[in-house]
Tab-separated table of C-alpha atoms in Angstrom:
chain	number	residue	atom	x	y	z
A	16	MET	CA	32.879	-5.389	-28.884
A	17	THR	CA	29.402	-6.015	-27.586
A	18	PRO	CA	27.739	-2.746	-26.484
A	19	ARG	CA	26.711	-2.590	-22.828
A	20	ARG	CA	22.986	-2.747	-22.273
A	21	LYS	CA	21.498	0.125	-20.317
A	22	MET	CA	19.498	-0.676	-17.190
A	23	PRO	CA	15.851	0.349	-17.656
A	24	ALA	CA	14.871	3.393	-15.601
A	25	ILE	CA	12.033	1.517	-13.903
A	26	SER	CA	14.409	-1.180	-12.696
A	27	ALA	CA	16.918	1.386	-11.445
A	28	GLY	CA	14.178	3.158	-9.474
A	29	PHE	CA	12.940	-0.119	-8.044
A	30	ILE	CA	16.429	-1.156	-6.925
A	31	SER	CA	17.065	2.296	-5.436
A	32	VAL	CA	13.888	2.152	-3.358
A	33	VAL	CA	14.725	-1.325	-2.055
A	34	ILE	CA	18.282	-0.294	-1.154
A	35	VAL	CA	17.032	2.783	0.716
A	36	GLY	CA	14.527	0.599	2.556
A	37	ILE	CA	17.209	-1.905	3.585
A	38	VAL	CA	19.506	0.905	4.754
A	39	LEU	CA	16.690	2.306	6.920
A	40	LEU	CA	15.866	-1.188	8.170
A	41	LEU	CA	19.413	-1.842	9.368
A	42	GLY	CA	20.539	1.694	10.217
A	43	LEU	CA	17.670	3.284	12.166
A	44	PRO	CA	18.137	1.188	15.344
A	45	TYR	CA	21.602	2.744	15.671
A	46	LEU	CA	20.380	6.318	15.047
A	47	THR	CA	17.334	6.639	17.299
A	48	ASP	CA	16.158	5.539	20.721
A	49	THR	CA	13.369	3.112	21.577
A	50	PHE	CA	10.648	5.790	21.455
A	51	GLY	CA	11.772	6.951	18.031
A	52	LEU	CA	11.917	3.372	16.824
A	53	LEU	CA	8.327	2.792	17.943
A	54	GLN	CA	7.233	5.889	16.029
A	55	MET	CA	8.989	4.598	12.940
A	56	THR	CA	7.199	1.283	13.404
A	57	VAL	CA	3.751	2.902	13.248
A	58	PHE	CA	4.951	4.876	10.223
A	59	ALA	CA	5.817	1.564	8.550
A	60	ALA	CA	2.383	0.158	9.430
A	61	MET	CA	0.635	3.168	7.903
A	62	ALA	CA	2.905	2.982	4.854
A	63	ILE	CA	1.830	-0.627	4.252
A	64	PHE	CA	-1.770	0.485	4.652
A	65	ALA	CA	-1.204	3.275	2.124
A	66	LEU	CA	0.392	0.800	-0.294
A	67	SER	CA	-2.790	-1.260	-0.270
A	68	GLN	CA	-4.929	1.773	-1.145
A	69	GLY	CA	-2.398	2.976	-3.708
A	70	PHE	CA	-2.433	-0.392	-5.455
A	71	VAL	CA	-6.216	-0.772	-5.521
A	72	TRP	CA	-6.995	2.831	-6.448
A	73	GLY	CA	-3.937	4.009	-8.338
A	74	PHE	CA	-3.480	0.953	-10.544
A	75	GLY	CA	-6.776	-0.929	-10.353
A	76	GLY	CA	-8.910	2.192	-10.644
A	77	ILE	CA	-11.083	1.067	-7.703
A	78	LEU	CA	-11.751	3.915	-5.290
A	79	CYS	CA	-12.338	2.039	-2.049
A	80	PHE	CA	-13.630	4.387	0.641
A	81	GLY	CA	-13.564	1.582	3.196
A	82	GLN	CA	-10.028	0.249	3.022
A	83	SER	CA	-9.849	0.579	6.801
A	84	ALA	CA	-12.298	-2.337	7.035
A	85	PHE	CA	-9.535	-4.678	5.919
A	86	LEU	CA	-7.025	-2.992	8.214
A	87	GLY	CA	-9.335	-3.628	11.146
A	88	LEU	CA	-10.167	-7.181	10.130
A	89	GLY	CA	-6.463	-7.987	9.901
A	90	GLY	CA	-5.786	-6.455	13.291
A	91	TYR	CA	-8.682	-8.221	14.986
A	92	ALA	CA	-7.871	-11.541	13.297
A	93	TYR	CA	-4.324	-11.333	14.608
A	94	ALA	CA	-5.379	-10.309	18.133
A	95	VAL	CA	-8.047	-12.992	18.519
A	96	ALA	CA	-5.851	-15.747	17.068
A	97	ALA	CA	-2.778	-14.730	19.078
A	98	LEU	CA	-4.716	-14.744	22.369
A	99	ASN	CA	-6.066	-18.201	21.580
A	100	MET	CA	-3.014	-19.845	20.045
A	101	GLY	CA	-0.103	-18.291	21.905
A	102	ASP	CA	2.300	-18.737	19.011
A	103	THR	CA	1.865	-15.833	16.572
A	104	THR	CA	2.913	-17.661	13.394
A	105	TRP	CA	-0.580	-18.617	12.324
A	106	PRO	CA	-2.164	-15.367	13.563
A	107	VAL	CA	0.075	-13.423	11.165
A	108	ILE	CA	-1.081	-15.623	8.295
A	109	LEU	CA	-4.707	-15.270	9.381
A	110	SER	CA	-4.372	-11.481	9.493
A	111	VAL	CA	-3.791	-11.625	5.742
A	112	ILE	CA	-6.168	-14.448	4.822
A	113	VAL	CA	-9.253	-13.234	6.733
A	114	PRO	CA	-9.408	-9.804	5.020
A	115	MET	CA	-8.761	-11.451	1.652
A	116	LEU	CA	-11.661	-13.870	2.137
A	117	PHE	CA	-13.945	-11.037	3.222
A	118	ALA	CA	-12.849	-8.956	0.224
A	119	ALA	CA	-13.420	-11.908	-2.113
A	120	LEU	CA	-16.985	-12.300	-0.857
A	121	LEU	CA	-17.759	-8.586	-0.928
A	122	GLY	CA	-15.973	-7.994	-4.222
A	123	TYR	CA	-17.749	-10.870	-5.939
A	124	PHE	CA	-21.140	-9.273	-5.389
A	125	MET	CA	-19.855	-5.816	-6.319
A	126	PHE	CA	-17.916	-6.582	-9.487
A	127	TYR	CA	-19.974	-9.474	-10.819
A	128	GLY	CA	-23.113	-7.554	-9.904
A	129	ARG	CA	-22.043	-4.778	-12.305
A	130	ILE	CA	-22.021	-2.175	-9.539
A	131	SER	CA	-20.741	1.159	-10.837
A	132	ASP	CA	-17.585	2.737	-9.440
A	133	ALA	CA	-19.467	5.407	-7.482
A	134	TYR	CA	-21.606	2.825	-5.708
A	135	ILE	CA	-18.543	0.672	-4.950
A	136	GLY	CA	-17.190	3.581	-2.932
A	137	VAL	CA	-20.476	3.926	-1.092
A	138	ILE	CA	-20.739	0.198	-0.388
A	139	THR	CA	-17.209	-0.110	0.984
A	140	LEU	CA	-17.741	2.954	3.156
A	141	THR	CA	-20.985	1.483	4.471
A	142	VAL	CA	-19.306	-1.830	5.259
A	143	THR	CA	-16.687	-0.022	7.321
A	144	ILE	CA	-19.383	1.789	9.308
A	145	ILE	CA	-21.232	-1.488	9.883
A	146	LEU	CA	-18.073	-3.185	11.167
A	147	PHE	CA	-17.356	-0.220	13.440
A	148	ASN	CA	-20.801	-0.364	15.012
A	149	LEU	CA	-20.760	-4.159	15.183
A	150	ILE	CA	-17.439	-4.389	17.031
A	151	ASN	CA	-18.283	-1.327	19.104
A	152	SER	CA	-21.348	-3.080	20.522
A	153	THR	CA	-19.533	-6.196	21.709
A	154	SER	CA	-18.704	-4.999	25.206
A	155	GLY	CA	-19.490	-7.499	27.921
A	156	ASP	CA	-18.322	-10.923	28.989
A	157	ILE	CA	-20.634	-12.741	26.599
A	158	TYR	CA	-18.795	-11.409	23.554
A	159	HIS	CA	-15.636	-13.411	23.169
A	160	ILE	CA	-14.013	-15.754	20.672
A	161	GLY	CA	-12.363	-18.538	22.612
A	162	ALA	CA	-10.093	-16.934	25.173
A	163	ALA	CA	-10.165	-13.535	23.466
A	164	PRO	CA	-12.776	-11.025	24.724
A	165	LEU	CA	-13.790	-8.585	21.987
A	166	GLY	CA	-14.146	-5.767	24.505
A	167	GLY	CA	-16.506	-3.549	22.521
A	168	PHE	CA	-15.454	0.092	22.455
A	169	ASN	CA	-12.695	-0.717	24.971
A	170	GLY	CA	-10.950	-2.904	22.441
A	171	ILE	CA	-8.639	-5.840	23.066
A	172	PRO	CA	-5.656	-5.006	25.286
A	173	SER	CA	-2.480	-6.972	25.995
A	174	VAL	CA	-2.266	-8.544	22.565
A	175	PRO	CA	0.792	-10.849	22.458
A	176	ALA	CA	3.679	-9.449	20.460
A	177	LEU	CA	5.196	-11.258	17.507
A	178	ASN	CA	7.467	-14.123	18.419
A	179	ILE	CA	10.074	-16.171	16.647
A	180	PRO	CA	8.063	-18.683	14.544
A	181	GLY	CA	7.519	-21.804	16.601
A	182	HIS	CA	8.846	-20.230	19.832
A	183	PRO	CA	5.998	-18.443	21.679
A	184	ASP	CA	8.265	-17.439	24.565
A	185	ASP	CA	10.721	-15.557	22.324
A	186	GLN	CA	8.694	-12.389	21.719
A	187	LEU	CA	10.182	-9.533	19.760
A	188	ASP	CA	11.398	-6.410	21.532
A	189	PRO	CA	10.825	-2.930	19.979
A	190	GLN	CA	13.923	-3.314	17.826
A	191	GLY	CA	12.806	-6.716	16.577
A	192	LEU	CA	9.333	-5.338	15.910
A	193	TRP	CA	10.890	-2.560	13.817
A	194	TYR	CA	12.747	-5.140	11.753
A	195	ALA	CA	9.508	-7.062	11.233
A	196	ALA	CA	7.500	-3.936	10.298
A	197	MET	CA	10.052	-2.483	7.910
A	198	GLY	CA	10.753	-5.914	6.445
A	199	ALA	CA	7.013	-6.322	5.808
A	200	LEU	CA	6.910	-2.917	4.095
A	201	ILE	CA	9.817	-3.782	1.794
A	202	LEU	CA	8.292	-7.191	1.063
A	203	CYS	CA	4.895	-5.667	0.185
A	204	TYR	CA	6.531	-3.091	-2.084
A	205	VAL	CA	8.558	-5.764	-3.909
A	206	ILE	CA	5.567	-8.081	-4.327
A	207	LEU	CA	3.279	-5.316	-5.623
A	208	ARG	CA	5.968	-4.091	-7.999
A	209	MET	CA	6.455	-7.621	-9.338
A	210	ILE	CA	2.688	-7.993	-9.767
A	211	LEU	CA	2.510	-4.736	-11.720
A	212	ALA	CA	5.435	-5.785	-13.912
A	213	SER	CA	3.732	-9.081	-14.744
A	214	ARG	CA	1.157	-9.701	-17.428
A	215	PHE	CA	-1.563	-9.594	-14.769
A	216	GLY	CA	-0.457	-6.125	-13.689
A	217	ARG	CA	-0.392	-4.813	-17.241
A	218	VAL	CA	-3.916	-6.070	-17.807
A	219	VAL	CA	-5.074	-4.417	-14.571
A	220	VAL	CA	-3.646	-1.078	-15.716
A	221	ALA	CA	-5.150	-1.568	-19.172
A	222	ILE	CA	-8.576	-2.100	-17.616
A	223	ARG	CA	-8.112	1.062	-15.580
A	224	GLU	CA	-7.301	3.000	-18.736
A	225	ASN	CA	-10.076	1.624	-20.905
A	226	GLU	CA	-12.265	-1.147	-19.563
A	227	THR	CA	-14.299	-1.547	-22.747
A	228	ARG	CA	-11.241	-1.941	-24.936
A	229	ALA	CA	-9.721	-4.517	-22.558
A	230	GLN	CA	-12.984	-6.441	-22.623
A	231	LEU	CA	-13.015	-6.408	-26.412
A	232	LEU	CA	-9.514	-7.868	-26.335
A	233	GLY	CA	-10.857	-10.872	-24.427
A	234	TYR	CA	-10.101	-9.991	-20.804
A	235	ASP	CA	-12.723	-10.223	-18.064
A	236	PRO	CA	-12.547	-6.926	-16.130
A	237	ARG	CA	-14.653	-8.345	-13.303
A	238	MET	CA	-12.130	-11.075	-12.477
A	239	PHE	CA	-9.107	-8.763	-12.660
A	240	LYS	CA	-10.805	-6.134	-10.512
A	241	LEU	CA	-11.806	-8.763	-7.976
A	242	LEU	CA	-8.257	-10.117	-7.732
A	243	THR	CA	-6.852	-6.582	-7.399
A	244	PHE	CA	-9.362	-5.855	-4.641
A	245	VAL	CA	-8.449	-9.079	-2.799
A	246	ILE	CA	-4.688	-8.443	-3.037
A	247	GLY	CA	-5.154	-4.931	-1.656
A	248	ALA	CA	-7.222	-6.332	1.229
A	249	GLY	CA	-4.449	-8.788	2.116
A	250	VAL	CA	-1.856	-5.998	2.213
A	251	ALA	CA	-4.157	-3.877	4.396
A	252	GLY	CA	-4.677	-6.849	6.716
A	253	LEU	CA	-0.913	-7.214	7.156
A	254	ALA	CA	-0.783	-3.509	8.004
A	255	GLY	CA	-3.428	-4.161	10.660
A	256	CYS	CA	-1.261	-6.926	12.127
A	257	VAL	CA	1.754	-4.591	12.366
A	258	TYR	CA	-0.420	-1.794	13.781
A	259	THR	CA	-1.818	-4.098	16.484
A	260	ASN	CA	1.672	-5.238	17.432
A	261	TRP	CA	2.843	-1.636	17.662
A	262	GLY	CA	0.402	-0.797	20.455
A	263	ALA	CA	-0.321	-4.357	21.710
A	264	PHE	CA	-3.921	-3.151	21.394
A	265	ILE	CA	-6.746	-3.033	18.861
A	266	SER	CA	-10.066	-1.190	19.108
A	267	PRO	CA	-13.020	-0.313	16.822
A	268	THR	CA	-11.369	3.026	16.000
A	269	VAL	CA	-9.481	1.257	13.205
A	270	PHE	CA	-12.814	1.022	11.364
A	271	ASN	CA	-13.804	4.663	11.792
A	272	LEU	CA	-14.146	7.226	9.034
A	273	THR	CA	-11.004	9.082	10.061
A	274	MET	CA	-8.855	6.074	9.249
A	275	SER	CA	-10.654	5.606	5.917
A	276	ALA	CA	-10.101	9.242	4.989
A	277	GLN	CA	-6.476	9.297	6.076
A	278	VAL	CA	-5.407	6.549	3.718
A	279	ILE	CA	-7.004	8.356	0.780
A	280	ILE	CA	-5.105	11.507	1.763
A	281	TYR	CA	-1.866	9.499	1.945
A	282	VAL	CA	-2.311	8.434	-1.678
A	283	LEU	CA	-3.462	11.819	-2.965
A	284	ILE	CA	-0.554	13.678	-1.415
A	285	GLY	CA	2.094	11.105	-2.283
A	286	GLY	CA	0.922	10.548	-5.821
A	287	LEU	CA	-1.824	8.469	-7.383
A	288	GLY	CA	-0.552	5.776	-9.733
A	289	THR	CA	2.733	5.226	-7.886
A	290	LEU	CA	3.856	2.905	-5.093
A	291	VAL	CA	6.497	5.146	-3.555
A	292	GLY	CA	4.085	8.089	-3.348
A	293	PRO	CA	1.651	6.488	-0.856
A	294	ILE	CA	4.586	5.432	1.331
A	295	LEU	CA	5.980	8.969	1.459
A	296	GLY	CA	2.488	10.428	1.903
A	297	ALA	CA	1.791	8.153	4.871
A	298	VAL	CA	5.076	8.982	6.588
A	299	GLY	CA	4.679	12.724	6.000
A	300	ILE	CA	1.079	12.920	7.185
A	301	GLN	CA	1.706	10.753	10.238
A	302	TYR	CA	4.606	13.018	11.162
A	303	LEU	CA	2.386	16.097	10.837
A	304	ILE	CA	-0.315	14.466	12.972
A	305	ILE	CA	2.176	13.657	15.732
A	306	LEU	CA	3.641	17.148	15.499
A	307	ALA	CA	0.209	18.793	15.725
A	308	GLY	CA	-0.905	16.507	18.551
A	309	GLY	CA	2.201	17.266	20.589
A	310	GLN	CA	1.770	21.018	20.315
A	311	HIS	CA	-1.918	21.006	21.358
A	312	VAL	CA	-2.414	24.107	19.195
A	313	ILE	CA	-3.855	22.797	15.946
A	314	ASP	CA	-6.393	20.003	15.767
A	315	PRO	CA	-4.841	17.155	13.723
A	316	ASN	CA	-8.061	16.593	11.760
A	317	LEU	CA	-8.214	20.294	10.868
A	318	LEU	CA	-4.593	20.137	9.768
A	319	LEU	CA	-5.351	17.102	7.601
A	320	GLY	CA	-8.211	18.955	5.934
A	321	VAL	CA	-6.087	22.012	5.195
A	322	VAL	CA	-3.281	19.875	3.754
A	323	LEU	CA	-5.727	17.906	1.614
A	324	VAL	CA	-7.398	21.009	0.172
A	325	ALA	CA	-4.019	22.633	-0.507
A	326	PHE	CA	-2.698	19.610	-2.361
A	327	VAL	CA	-5.859	19.062	-4.375
A	328	LEU	CA	-5.815	22.689	-5.512
A	329	LEU	CA	-2.087	23.224	-5.968
A	330	VAL	CA	-0.537	19.788	-6.561
A	331	PRO	CA	-3.346	17.540	-7.790
A	332	GLN	CA	-0.942	14.955	-9.169
A	333	GLY	CA	0.814	14.423	-5.846
A	334	LEU	CA	4.423	14.864	-4.823
A	335	VAL	CA	6.137	11.966	-6.566
A	336	PRO	CA	4.737	12.610	-10.090
A	337	VAL	CA	5.600	16.314	-9.791
A	338	VAL	CA	9.175	15.615	-8.669
A	339	ARG	CA	9.547	13.024	-11.408
A	340	ASN	CA	8.314	15.432	-14.072
A	341	VAL	CA	10.718	18.136	-12.871
A	342	PHE	CA	13.582	15.657	-12.946
A	343	LEU	CA	12.719	14.539	-16.465
A	344	ARG	CA	12.435	18.153	-17.647
A	345	PHE	CA	15.952	19.072	-16.511
A	346	ARG	CA	17.550	15.773	-17.426
A	347	PRO	CA	20.144	16.218	-20.201
A	348	ILE	CA	18.832	15.007	-23.526
A	349	ARG	CA	21.036	12.556	-25.318
A	350	ARG	CA	21.246	13.235	-28.992
A	351	GLU	CA	21.156	10.169	-31.109
A	352	VAL	CA	24.066	10.022	-33.584
A	353	PRO	CA	22.808	8.868	-36.948
A	354	VAL	CA	24.519	5.783	-38.209
A	355	MET	CA	25.967	6.284	-41.701
A	356	THR	CA	25.541	3.186	-43.781
A	357	PRO	CA	27.511	2.937	-47.024
A	358	GLU	CA	25.427	3.047	-50.108
A	359	PRO	CA	25.583	-0.011	-52.270
A	360	PRO	CA	27.868	0.413	-55.298
A	361	LEU	CA	26.360	0.997	-58.658
A	362	SER	CA	26.738	-1.522	-61.374
A	363	GLY	CA	30.294	-1.940	-62.591
A	364	HIS	CA	33.544	-0.755	-60.901
A	365	ALA	CA	34.290	2.925	-60.544
A	366	GLU	CA	37.670	3.961	-61.908
A	367	PRO	CA	39.764	6.580	-60.123
A	368	GLY	CA	39.305	9.992	-61.633
A	369	GLN	CA	35.833	9.341	-62.946
């Protein structure tokens, strides 16, 4: 009888996460009202944003302080293209491609210029500030791209919602937007998990662990870091598209330092080096921000700072690694039964009674 092969733990966890995501995707519209569904939609957008930072930082080892730059570029690319084209099929694609192209250009000069990790953080943060000030100063009728006014600090209002591909008049309602947002989150998680399970992903993690050793083995760390940076930018751009659809509005605030800091807190609290951790961190922090904002007692930014300091001091690994370690500690240990193999007979035949 052929022994049954055990499913690897990593595959079981991956399948479990996808099943939970599909259950939430299909079940939440029947459990909450329209307002609750809209809140869940912005949670999904922030979770996609956190996934991008978690992938770039947690697995690529690139601490990008300006990940919100790609979020904003994706949101603005979608808004400008949707106002000009009407149909939102191509604007969705552009919301991914534009941040990736910008990241490719920026990353080329950073990684092939041998910029150290500390300066990469400074450069990305500076780029975000530049984009914030650039978009913020575009108020006035002269600043427009086609039919889309940039609006400066007022932002771009009345951004067309997603529509059925090829049918501009069939725009999605809040329930349809939830399906699109949660579907995008599941898709991003699956794609990033497949990338990490591939040879490319293993090389990326190897470079994070020991860049010199990976280089001695024949890999070019600059190329792998650049590709990781570009993939993360594309995911962040998609998050910007979902975020813009959630409010039908985009403004320069997506480039500000608060947004850049929040996504780092998402990853730190959820767990660096995981994909589920940033998702849970984003949902938890966004819930706390909404809770604090509704009470008008505690400033949300102050609350974020307190939570960050508490986690860094008490749970530096993040929630998911700690829960996983506790689970592994109390998991029953299977004892391996030694297999007894018969010893080969000595020369000659043994007679009974000898």
